[in-house]
Coordinates of C-alpha atoms in Angstrom, one line a residue:
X26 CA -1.5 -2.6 6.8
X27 CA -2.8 -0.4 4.0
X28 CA -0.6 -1.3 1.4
X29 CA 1.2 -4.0 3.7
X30 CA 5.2 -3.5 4.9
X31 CA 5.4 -6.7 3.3
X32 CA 3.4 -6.1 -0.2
X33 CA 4.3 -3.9 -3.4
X34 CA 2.8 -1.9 -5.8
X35 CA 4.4 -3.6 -8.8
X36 CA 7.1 -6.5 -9.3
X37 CA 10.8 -6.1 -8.1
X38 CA 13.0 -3.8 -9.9
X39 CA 15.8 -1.4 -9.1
X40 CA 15.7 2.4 -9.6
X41 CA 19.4 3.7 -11.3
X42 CA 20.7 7.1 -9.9
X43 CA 19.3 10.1 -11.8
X44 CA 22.1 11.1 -14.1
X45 CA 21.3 14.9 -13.6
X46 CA 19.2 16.5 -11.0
X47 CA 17.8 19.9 -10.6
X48 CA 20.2 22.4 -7.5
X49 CA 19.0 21.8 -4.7
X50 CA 16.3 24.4 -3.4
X51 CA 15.6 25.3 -7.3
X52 CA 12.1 25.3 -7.3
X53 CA 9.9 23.5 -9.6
X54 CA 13.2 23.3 -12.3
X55 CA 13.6 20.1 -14.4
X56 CA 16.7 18.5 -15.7
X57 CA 16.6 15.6 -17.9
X58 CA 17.4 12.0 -15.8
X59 CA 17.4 8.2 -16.9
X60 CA 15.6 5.9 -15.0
X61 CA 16.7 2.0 -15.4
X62 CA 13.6 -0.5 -17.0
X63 CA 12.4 3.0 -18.8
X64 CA 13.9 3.9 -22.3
X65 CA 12.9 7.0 -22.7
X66 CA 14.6 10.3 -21.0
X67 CA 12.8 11.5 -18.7
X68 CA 12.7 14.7 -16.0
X69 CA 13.7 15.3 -13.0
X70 CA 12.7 18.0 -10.4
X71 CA 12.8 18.9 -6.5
X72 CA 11.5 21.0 -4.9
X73 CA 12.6 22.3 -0.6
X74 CA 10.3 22.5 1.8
X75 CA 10.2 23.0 5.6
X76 CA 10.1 19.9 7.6
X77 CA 7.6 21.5 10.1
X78 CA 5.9 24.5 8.4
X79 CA 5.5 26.5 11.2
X80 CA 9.2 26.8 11.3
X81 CA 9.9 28.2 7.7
X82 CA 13.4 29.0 8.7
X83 CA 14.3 25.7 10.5
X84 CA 15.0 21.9 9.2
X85 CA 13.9 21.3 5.8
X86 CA 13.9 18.2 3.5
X87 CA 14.0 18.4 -0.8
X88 CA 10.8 16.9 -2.2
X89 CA 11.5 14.9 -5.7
X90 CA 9.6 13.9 -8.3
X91 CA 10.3 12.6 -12.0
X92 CA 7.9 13.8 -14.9
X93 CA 7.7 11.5 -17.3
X94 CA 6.3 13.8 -20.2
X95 CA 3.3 13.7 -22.8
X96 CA 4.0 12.2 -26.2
X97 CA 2.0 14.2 -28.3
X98 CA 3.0 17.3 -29.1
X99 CA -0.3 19.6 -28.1
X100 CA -0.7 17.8 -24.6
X101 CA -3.3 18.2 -22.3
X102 CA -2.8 20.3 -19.6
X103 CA -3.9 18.6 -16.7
X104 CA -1.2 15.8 -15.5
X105 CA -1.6 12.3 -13.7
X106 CA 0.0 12.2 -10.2
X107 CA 0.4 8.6 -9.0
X108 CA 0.1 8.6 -4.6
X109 CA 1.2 4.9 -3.6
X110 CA 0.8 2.9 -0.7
X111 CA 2.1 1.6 2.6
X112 CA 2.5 4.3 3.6
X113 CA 6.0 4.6 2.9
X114 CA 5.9 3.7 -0.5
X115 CA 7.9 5.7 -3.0
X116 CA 6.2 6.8 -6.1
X117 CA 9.6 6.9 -8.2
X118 CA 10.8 3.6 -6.7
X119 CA 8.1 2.0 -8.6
X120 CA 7.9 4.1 -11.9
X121 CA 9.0 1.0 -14.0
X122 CA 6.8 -1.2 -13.2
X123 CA 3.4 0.6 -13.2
X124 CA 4.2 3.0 -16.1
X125 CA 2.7 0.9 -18.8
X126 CA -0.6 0.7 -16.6
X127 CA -0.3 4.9 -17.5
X128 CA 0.5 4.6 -21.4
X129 CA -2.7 5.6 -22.6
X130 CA -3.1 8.4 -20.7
X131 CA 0.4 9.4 -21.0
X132 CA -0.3 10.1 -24.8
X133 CA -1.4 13.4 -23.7
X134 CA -1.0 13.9 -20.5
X135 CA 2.6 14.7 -18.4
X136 CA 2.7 12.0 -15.4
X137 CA 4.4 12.6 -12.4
X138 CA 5.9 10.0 -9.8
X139 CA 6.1 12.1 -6.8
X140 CA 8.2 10.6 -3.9
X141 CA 5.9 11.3 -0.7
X142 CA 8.1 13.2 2.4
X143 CA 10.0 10.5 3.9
X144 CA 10.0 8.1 1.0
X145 CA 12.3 7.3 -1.8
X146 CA 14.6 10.7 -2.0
X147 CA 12.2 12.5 -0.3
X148 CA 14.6 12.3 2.9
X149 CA 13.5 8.5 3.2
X150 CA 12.8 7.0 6.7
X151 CA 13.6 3.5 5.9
X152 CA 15.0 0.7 7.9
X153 CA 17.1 -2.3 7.3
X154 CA 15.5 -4.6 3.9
X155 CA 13.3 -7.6 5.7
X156 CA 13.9 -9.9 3.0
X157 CA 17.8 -10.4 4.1
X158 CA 16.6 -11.0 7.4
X159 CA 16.6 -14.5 9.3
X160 CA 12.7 -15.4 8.9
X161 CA 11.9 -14.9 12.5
X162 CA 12.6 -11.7 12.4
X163 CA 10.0 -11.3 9.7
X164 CA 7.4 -11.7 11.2
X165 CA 8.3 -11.8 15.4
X166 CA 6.6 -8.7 16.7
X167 CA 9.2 -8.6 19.5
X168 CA 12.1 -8.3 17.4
X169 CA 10.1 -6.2 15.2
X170 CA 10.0 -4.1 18.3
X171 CA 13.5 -3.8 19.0
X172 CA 14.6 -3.5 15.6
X173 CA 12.0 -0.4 14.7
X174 CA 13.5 1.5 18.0
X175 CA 16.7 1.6 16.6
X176 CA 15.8 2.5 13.1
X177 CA 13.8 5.6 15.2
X178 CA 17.0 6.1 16.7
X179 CA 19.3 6.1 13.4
X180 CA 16.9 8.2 11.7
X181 CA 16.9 11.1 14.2
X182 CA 20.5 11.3 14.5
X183 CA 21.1 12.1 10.8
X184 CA 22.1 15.3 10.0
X185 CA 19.4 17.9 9.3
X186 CA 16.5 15.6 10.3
X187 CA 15.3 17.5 13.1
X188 CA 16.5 15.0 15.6
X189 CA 13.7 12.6 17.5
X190 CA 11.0 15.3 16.7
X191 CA 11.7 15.9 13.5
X192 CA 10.2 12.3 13.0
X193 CA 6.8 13.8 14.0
X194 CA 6.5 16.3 10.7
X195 CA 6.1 12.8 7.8
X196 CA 1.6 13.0 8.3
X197 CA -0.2 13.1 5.3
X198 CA -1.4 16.8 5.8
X199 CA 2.0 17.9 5.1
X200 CA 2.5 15.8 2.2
X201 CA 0.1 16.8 0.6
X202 CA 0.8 20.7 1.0
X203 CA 3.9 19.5 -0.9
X204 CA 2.1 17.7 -3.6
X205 CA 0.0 21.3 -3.9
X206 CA 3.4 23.0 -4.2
X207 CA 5.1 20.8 -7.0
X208 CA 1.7 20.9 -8.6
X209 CA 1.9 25.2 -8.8
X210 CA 5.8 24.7 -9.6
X211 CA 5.1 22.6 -12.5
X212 CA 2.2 25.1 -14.1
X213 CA -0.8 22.6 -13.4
X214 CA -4.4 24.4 -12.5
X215 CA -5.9 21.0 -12.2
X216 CA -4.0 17.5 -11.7
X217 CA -5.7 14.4 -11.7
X218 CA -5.0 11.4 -9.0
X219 CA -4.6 7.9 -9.3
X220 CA -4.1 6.4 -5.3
X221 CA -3.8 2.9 -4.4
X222 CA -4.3 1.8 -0.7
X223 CA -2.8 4.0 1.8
X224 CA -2.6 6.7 -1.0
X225 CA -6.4 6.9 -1.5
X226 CA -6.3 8.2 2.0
X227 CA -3.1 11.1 1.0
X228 CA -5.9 11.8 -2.0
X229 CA -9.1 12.4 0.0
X230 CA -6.5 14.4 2.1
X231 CA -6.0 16.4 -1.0
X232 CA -9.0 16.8 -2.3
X233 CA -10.2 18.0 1.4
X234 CA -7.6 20.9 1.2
X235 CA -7.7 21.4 -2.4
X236 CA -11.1 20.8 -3.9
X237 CA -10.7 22.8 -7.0
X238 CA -7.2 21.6 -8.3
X239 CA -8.5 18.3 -8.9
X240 CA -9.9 17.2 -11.8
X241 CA -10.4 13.4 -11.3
X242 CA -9.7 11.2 -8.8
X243 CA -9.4 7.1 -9.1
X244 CA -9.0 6.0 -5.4
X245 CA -8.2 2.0 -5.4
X246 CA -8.6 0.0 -2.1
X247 CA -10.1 3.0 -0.1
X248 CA -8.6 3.7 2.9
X249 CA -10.6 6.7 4.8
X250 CA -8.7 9.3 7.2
X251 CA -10.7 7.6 10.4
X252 CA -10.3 4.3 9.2
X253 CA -8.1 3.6 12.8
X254 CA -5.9 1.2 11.1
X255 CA -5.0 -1.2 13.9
X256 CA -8.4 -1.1 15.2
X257 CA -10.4 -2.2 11.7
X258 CA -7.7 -5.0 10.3
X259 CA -8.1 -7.6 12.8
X260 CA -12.0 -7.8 11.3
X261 CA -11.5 -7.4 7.8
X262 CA -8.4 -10.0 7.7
X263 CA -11.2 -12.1 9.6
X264 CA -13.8 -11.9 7.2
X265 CA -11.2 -12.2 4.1
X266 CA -10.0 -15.3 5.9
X267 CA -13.5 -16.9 6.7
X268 CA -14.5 -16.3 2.9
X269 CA -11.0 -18.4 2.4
X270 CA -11.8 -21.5 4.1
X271 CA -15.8 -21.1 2.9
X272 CA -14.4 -21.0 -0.5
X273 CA -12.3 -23.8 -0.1
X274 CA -15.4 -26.2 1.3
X275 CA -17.6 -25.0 -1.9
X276 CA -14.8 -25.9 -4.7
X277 CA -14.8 -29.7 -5.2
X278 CA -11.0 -29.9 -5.8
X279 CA -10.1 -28.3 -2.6
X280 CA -12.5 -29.7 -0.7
X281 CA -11.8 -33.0 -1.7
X282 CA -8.2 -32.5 -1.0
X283 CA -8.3 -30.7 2.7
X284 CA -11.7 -31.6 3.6
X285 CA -11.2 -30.5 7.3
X286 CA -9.5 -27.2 6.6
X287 CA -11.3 -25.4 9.3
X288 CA -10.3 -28.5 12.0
X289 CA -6.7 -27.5 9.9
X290 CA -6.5 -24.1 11.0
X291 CA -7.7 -24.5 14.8
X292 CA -5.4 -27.4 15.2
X293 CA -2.6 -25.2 14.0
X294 CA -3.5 -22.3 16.3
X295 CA -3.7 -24.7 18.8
X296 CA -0.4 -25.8 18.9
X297 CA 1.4 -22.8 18.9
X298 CA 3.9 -21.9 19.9
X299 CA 6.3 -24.1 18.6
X300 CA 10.2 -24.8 17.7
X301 CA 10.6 -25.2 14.3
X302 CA 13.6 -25.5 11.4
X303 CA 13.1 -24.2 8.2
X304 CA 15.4 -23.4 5.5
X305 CA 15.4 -19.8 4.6
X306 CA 13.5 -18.9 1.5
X307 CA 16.5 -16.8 -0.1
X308 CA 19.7 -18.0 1.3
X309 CA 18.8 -21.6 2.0
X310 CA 20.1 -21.5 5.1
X311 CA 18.1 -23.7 7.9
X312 CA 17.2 -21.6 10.8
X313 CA 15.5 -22.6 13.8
X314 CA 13.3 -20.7 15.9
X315 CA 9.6 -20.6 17.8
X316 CA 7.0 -20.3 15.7
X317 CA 3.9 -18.0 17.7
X318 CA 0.4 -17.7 17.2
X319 CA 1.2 -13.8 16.1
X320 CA 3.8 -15.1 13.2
X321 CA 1.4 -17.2 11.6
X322 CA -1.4 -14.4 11.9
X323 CA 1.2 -12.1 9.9
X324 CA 1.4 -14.4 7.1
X325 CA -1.7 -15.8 6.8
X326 CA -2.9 -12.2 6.7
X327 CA -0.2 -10.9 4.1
X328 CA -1.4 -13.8 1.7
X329 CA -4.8 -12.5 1.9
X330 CA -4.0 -9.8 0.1
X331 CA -3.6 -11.4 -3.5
X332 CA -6.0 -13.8 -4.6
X333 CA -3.0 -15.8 -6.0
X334 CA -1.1 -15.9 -3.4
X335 CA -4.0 -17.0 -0.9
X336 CA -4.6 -19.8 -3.6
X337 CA -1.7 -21.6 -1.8
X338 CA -3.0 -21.2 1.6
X339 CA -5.2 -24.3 2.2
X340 CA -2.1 -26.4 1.1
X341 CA -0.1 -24.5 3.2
X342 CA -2.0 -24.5 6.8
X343 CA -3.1 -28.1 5.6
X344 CA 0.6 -29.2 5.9
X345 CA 1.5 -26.6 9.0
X346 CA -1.4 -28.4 10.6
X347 CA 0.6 -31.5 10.3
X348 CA 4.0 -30.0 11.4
X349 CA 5.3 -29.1 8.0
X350 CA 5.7 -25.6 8.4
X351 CA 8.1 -24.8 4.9
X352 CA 5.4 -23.4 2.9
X353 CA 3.7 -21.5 5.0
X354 CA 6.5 -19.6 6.0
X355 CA 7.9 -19.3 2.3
X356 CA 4.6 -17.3 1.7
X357 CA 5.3 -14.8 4.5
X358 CA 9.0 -14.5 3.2
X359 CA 7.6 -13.9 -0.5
X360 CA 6.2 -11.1 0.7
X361 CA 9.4 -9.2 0.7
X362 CA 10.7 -10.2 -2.6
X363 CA 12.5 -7.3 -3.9
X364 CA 12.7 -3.4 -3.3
X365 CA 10.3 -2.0 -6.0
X366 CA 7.4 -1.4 -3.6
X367 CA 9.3 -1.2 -0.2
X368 CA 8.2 0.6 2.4
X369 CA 9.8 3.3 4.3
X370 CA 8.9 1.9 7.7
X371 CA 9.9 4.9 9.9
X372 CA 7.8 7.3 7.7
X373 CA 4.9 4.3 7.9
X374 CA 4.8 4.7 12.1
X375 CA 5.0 8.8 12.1
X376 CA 2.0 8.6 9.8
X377 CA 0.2 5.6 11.5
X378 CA 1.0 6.8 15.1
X379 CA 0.0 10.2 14.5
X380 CA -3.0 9.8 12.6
X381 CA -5.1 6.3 13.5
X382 CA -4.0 5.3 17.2
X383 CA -5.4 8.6 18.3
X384 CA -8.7 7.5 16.9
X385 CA -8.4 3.5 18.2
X386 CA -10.2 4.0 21.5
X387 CA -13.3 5.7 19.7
X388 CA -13.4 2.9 16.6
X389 CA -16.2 0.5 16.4
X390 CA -16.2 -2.1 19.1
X391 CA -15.5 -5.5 17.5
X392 CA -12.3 -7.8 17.2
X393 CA -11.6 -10.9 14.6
X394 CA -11.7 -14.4 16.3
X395 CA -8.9 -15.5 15.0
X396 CA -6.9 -12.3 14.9
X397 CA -7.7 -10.8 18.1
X398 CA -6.1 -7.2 19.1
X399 CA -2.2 -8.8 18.4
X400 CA -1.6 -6.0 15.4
X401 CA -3.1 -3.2 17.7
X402 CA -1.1 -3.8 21.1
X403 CA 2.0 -3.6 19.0
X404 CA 1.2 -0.8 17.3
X405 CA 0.0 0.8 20.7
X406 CA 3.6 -0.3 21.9
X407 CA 5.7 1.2 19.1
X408 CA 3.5 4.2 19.0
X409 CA 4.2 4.8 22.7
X410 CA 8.0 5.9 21.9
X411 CA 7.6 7.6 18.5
X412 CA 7.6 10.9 18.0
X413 CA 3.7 12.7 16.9
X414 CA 2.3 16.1 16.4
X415 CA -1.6 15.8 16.0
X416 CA -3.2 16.4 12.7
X417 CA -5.9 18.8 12.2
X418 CA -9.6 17.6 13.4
X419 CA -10.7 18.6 9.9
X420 CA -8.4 15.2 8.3
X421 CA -10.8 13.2 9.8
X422 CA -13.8 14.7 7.2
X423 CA -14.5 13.7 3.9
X424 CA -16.3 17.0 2.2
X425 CA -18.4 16.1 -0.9
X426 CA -16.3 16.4 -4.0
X427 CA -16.9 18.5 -7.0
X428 CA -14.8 16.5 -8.8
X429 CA -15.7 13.0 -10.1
X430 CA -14.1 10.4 -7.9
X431 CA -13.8 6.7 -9.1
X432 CA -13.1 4.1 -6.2
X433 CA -12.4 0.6 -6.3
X434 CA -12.6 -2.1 -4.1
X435 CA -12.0 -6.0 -3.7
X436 CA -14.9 -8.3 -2.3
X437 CA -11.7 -10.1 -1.1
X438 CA -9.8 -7.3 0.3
X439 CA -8.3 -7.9 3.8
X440 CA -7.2 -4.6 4.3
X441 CA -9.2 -2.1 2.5
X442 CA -12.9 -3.9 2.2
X443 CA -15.7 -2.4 0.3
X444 CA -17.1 -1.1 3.5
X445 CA -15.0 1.2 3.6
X446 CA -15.2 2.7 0.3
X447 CA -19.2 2.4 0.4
X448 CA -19.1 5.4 3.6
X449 CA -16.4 7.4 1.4
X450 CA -18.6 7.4 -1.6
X451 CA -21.5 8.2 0.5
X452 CA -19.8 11.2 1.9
X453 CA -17.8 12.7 -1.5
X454 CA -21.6 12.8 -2.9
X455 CA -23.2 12.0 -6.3
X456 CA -19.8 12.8 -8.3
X457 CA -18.5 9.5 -6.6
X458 CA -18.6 5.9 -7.9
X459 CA -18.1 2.7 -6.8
X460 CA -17.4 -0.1 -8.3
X461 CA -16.6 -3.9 -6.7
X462 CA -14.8 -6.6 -8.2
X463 CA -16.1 -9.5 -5.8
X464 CA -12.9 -11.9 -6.5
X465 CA -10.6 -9.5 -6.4
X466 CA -8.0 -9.0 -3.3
X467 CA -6.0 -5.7 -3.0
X468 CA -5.0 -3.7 -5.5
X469 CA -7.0 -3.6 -9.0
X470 CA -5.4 -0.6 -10.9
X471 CA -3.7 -3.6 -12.9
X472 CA -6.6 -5.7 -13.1
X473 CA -8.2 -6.8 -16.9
X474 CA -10.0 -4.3 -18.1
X475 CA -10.2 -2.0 -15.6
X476 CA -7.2 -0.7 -16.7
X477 CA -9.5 0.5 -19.9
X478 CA -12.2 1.9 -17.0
X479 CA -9.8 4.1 -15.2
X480 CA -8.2 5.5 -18.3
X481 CA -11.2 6.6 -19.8
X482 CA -12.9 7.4 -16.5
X483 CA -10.2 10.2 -16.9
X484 CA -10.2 10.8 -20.0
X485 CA -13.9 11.8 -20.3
X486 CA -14.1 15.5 -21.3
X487 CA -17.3 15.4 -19.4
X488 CA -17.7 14.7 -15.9
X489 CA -21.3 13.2 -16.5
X490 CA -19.3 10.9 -19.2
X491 CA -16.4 9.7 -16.8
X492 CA -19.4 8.8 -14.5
X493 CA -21.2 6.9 -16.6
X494 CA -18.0 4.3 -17.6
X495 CA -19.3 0.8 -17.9
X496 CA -17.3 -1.0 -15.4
X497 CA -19.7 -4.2 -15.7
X498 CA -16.6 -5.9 -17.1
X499 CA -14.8 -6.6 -14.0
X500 CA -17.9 -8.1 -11.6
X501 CA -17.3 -11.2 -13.4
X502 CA -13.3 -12.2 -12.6
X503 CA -13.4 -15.6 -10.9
X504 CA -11.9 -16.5 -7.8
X505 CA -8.2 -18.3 -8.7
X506 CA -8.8 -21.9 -7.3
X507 CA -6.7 -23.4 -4.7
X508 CA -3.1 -24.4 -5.3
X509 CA -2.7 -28.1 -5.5
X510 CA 0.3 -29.8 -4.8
X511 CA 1.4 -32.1 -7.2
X512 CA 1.3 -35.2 -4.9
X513 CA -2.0 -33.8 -3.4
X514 CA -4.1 -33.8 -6.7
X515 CA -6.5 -36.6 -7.2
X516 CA -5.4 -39.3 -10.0
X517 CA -7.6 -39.7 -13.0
X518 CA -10.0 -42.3 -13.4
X519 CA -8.5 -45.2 -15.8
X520 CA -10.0 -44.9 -19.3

């Protein structure tokens, strides 16, 4: 997925209750709030809008948002909005952990953590928290299945959510009119973006509708509007995988350890399914259940997306391979760790059903070896019982930008692969750049000094300045080498 169900923006961390928050349907008025891991007051705003515009006078849902203002006294007056992933992720769910990548640019500038309709407080459509879960349900797409119905079924029985249609009204179109509105409420004429997976697509979404109110834009892990979700992650989880094991066979220490990592892998497949007992990664507890072919796709993919996380992979299918299954599926459990990051999964499937499995039966022909079309029959099944109103044909286009647009992309990406970012940049024009990081997985906002590149690719007074940022630092990050296991490593030679 774009930002994964499974992955976060930034490390786990609880969000306390706002202490004091705006009346509801005040527009655009701030209150001073506390938010736990931040020291600092902060403030607090929401803002009502209609759930389906075309009905002003029927269901609506409170959009909030938490400003965390400019130090300096004479501040600029163009503010940062952060647009997270999944989708489903809530901007203000994950304010304490990515506000120091901001403090720079929050010297002068107001930023704003903006929680997306159906995320966070924005009226979330969330379902139960996967990491308390027995670990087959993690990753089982069958009672993923089951479980997702009757979170669609919750969700549309709460009061004021429009019932089972309501759920349609969550695309990114939408969201983004709100964004437009809190930007006006606040006083902004210009805001600048920063977008991480799924978000990069919410921000070419903006930038489509509102060309002019944007003053920079720093898209990381691009994922277009026509991208077709299901249909494009089976081959870029191939390819991230294939550079995996390739890796493996060129470094001496893994090699030496798991020379037949590829012979690892099939065997693994090949003997799948399979009952298995495993203690749960959180509670301990042993559980025993059948371990499919689609299970171990799910984590093997999730991994992918951090570099240090696929470090333990060879060591992990290595052992699987032999019937030692524990740390393979204590990396698919890590992937839930916490609820900093989370994601919303009922407002993930109104956005994904809506606005890529319309486009799957036109994508590129092509499937991964390994990874086959598992992800897109079940999102084809879920889809088939969720609610969707199309989005416009024009969501599809990416119009050249006149502002500068910075995207980033990981050679090692599984999910949002420098192919896709090199057709975006191609179509926002020559105020576009792109710049890879070849060892780097998903998710580079927080990434050495490219933290220094975005901030000043912002803070340029000159467009013809942002562009020109040297960015030359980053090509050279090295690939983290493969976990080995204590037992595993090779002894050293007696002196």
């Amino acid at each position: 997925m774009f930002a994964r169900l499974r992955r976060a923006l930034g490390a786990a961390a609880l969000l306390a209750p706002w202490i004091s928050m705006a009346a509801p349907g005040d527009a655009g008025a701030l209150q001073p709030c506390r938010v736990e891991g931040h020291r600092n007051e902060l403030l607090c705003g929401q803002l009502r809008r209609p759930l389906d515009p075309s009905r002003p006078d029927g269901a609506s849902i409170d959009i909030h948002y938490v400003v965390v203002p400019a130090l300096a006294r004479r501040k600029l007056p163009d503010p940062v909005f952060l647009i997270p992933g999944g989708p489903g992720q809530s901007a203000t769910d994950v304010l304490p952990q990515v506000l120091p990548l901001f403090q720079r640019l929050n010297n002068r500038r107001d930023i704003v953590f903006l929680d997306q309709r159906g995320t966070g407080r924005s009226g979330a459509l969330a379902c139960d928290d996967p990491a308390s879960r027995p670990v087959a349900d993690q990753t089982d797409p069958e009672r993923q299945f089951r479980q997702l119905l009757a979170c669609r079924d919750r969700l549309a029985a709460r009061p004021g959510s429009g019932g089972l249609g309501g759920l349609a009204f969550y695309t990114t179109p939408l969201a983004m009119q709100d964004l437009d509105a809190v930007r006006a409420a606040l006083g902004a004429g210009q805001i600048n973006l920063v977008a991480a997976s799924y978000g990069t697509r919410a921000a070419l979404d903006y930038l489509r509708q509102f060309p002019d109110r944007v003053r920079r834009a720093v898209l990381d892990g691009v994922a277009p509007p026509d991208m077709a979700l299901p249909a494009s992650q089976s081959l870029d989880a191939q390819a991230a995988l294939d550079a995996l094991l390739a890796a493996c066979a060129a470094e001496p220490g893994c090699s030496r350890d798991f020379p037949a990592l590829r012979d690892d892998w099939a065997a693994l497949l090949g003997g799948l399914p399979r009952d298995v007992a495993v203690p749960h990664p959180v509670s301990g507890r042993v559980e025993r259940f059948t371990l499919t072919r689609d299970m171990v796709l799910a984590t093997v993919r999730g991994a992918l997306y951090a570099p240090v996380l696929s470090s333990a992979l060879p060591a992990a299918i290595h052992e699987a391979a032999a019937g030692r299954v524990e740390g393979l599926v204590g990396l698919g459990s890590s992937l839930y760790a916490g609820r900093a990051g989370a994601v919303a999964a009922g407002m993930h499937f109104s956005v994904v059903c809506a606005e890529d499995m319309p486009r799957v039966r036109t994508a590129p022909a092509g499937r991964g070896r390994d990874f086959g079309d598992s992800q897109m029959r079940f999102y084809a099944r879920v889809c088939a019982e969720w609610p969707t109103t199309p989005v416009p044909p024009a969501f599809y286009t990416v119009p050249p930008s006149p502002a500068p647009v910075l995207l980033l992309s990981g050679g090692l990406d599984p999910a949002t692969p420098p192919r896709h970012a090199e057709r975006v940049a191609v179509a926002l024009g020559p105020r576009a750049r792109h710049v890879v990081v070849p060892n780097a997985g998903h998710g580079l906002l927080s990434l050495g000094c490219l933290r220094d590149v975005w901030f000043r690719f912002i803070d340029a007074p000159e467009a013809t300045e942002a562009l020109a940022v040297d960015a030359g630092c980053a090509t050279g990050i090295p690939r983290p080498p493969a976990l080995r296991p204590v037992r595993l490593a090779a002894p050293e030679a007696p002196k």
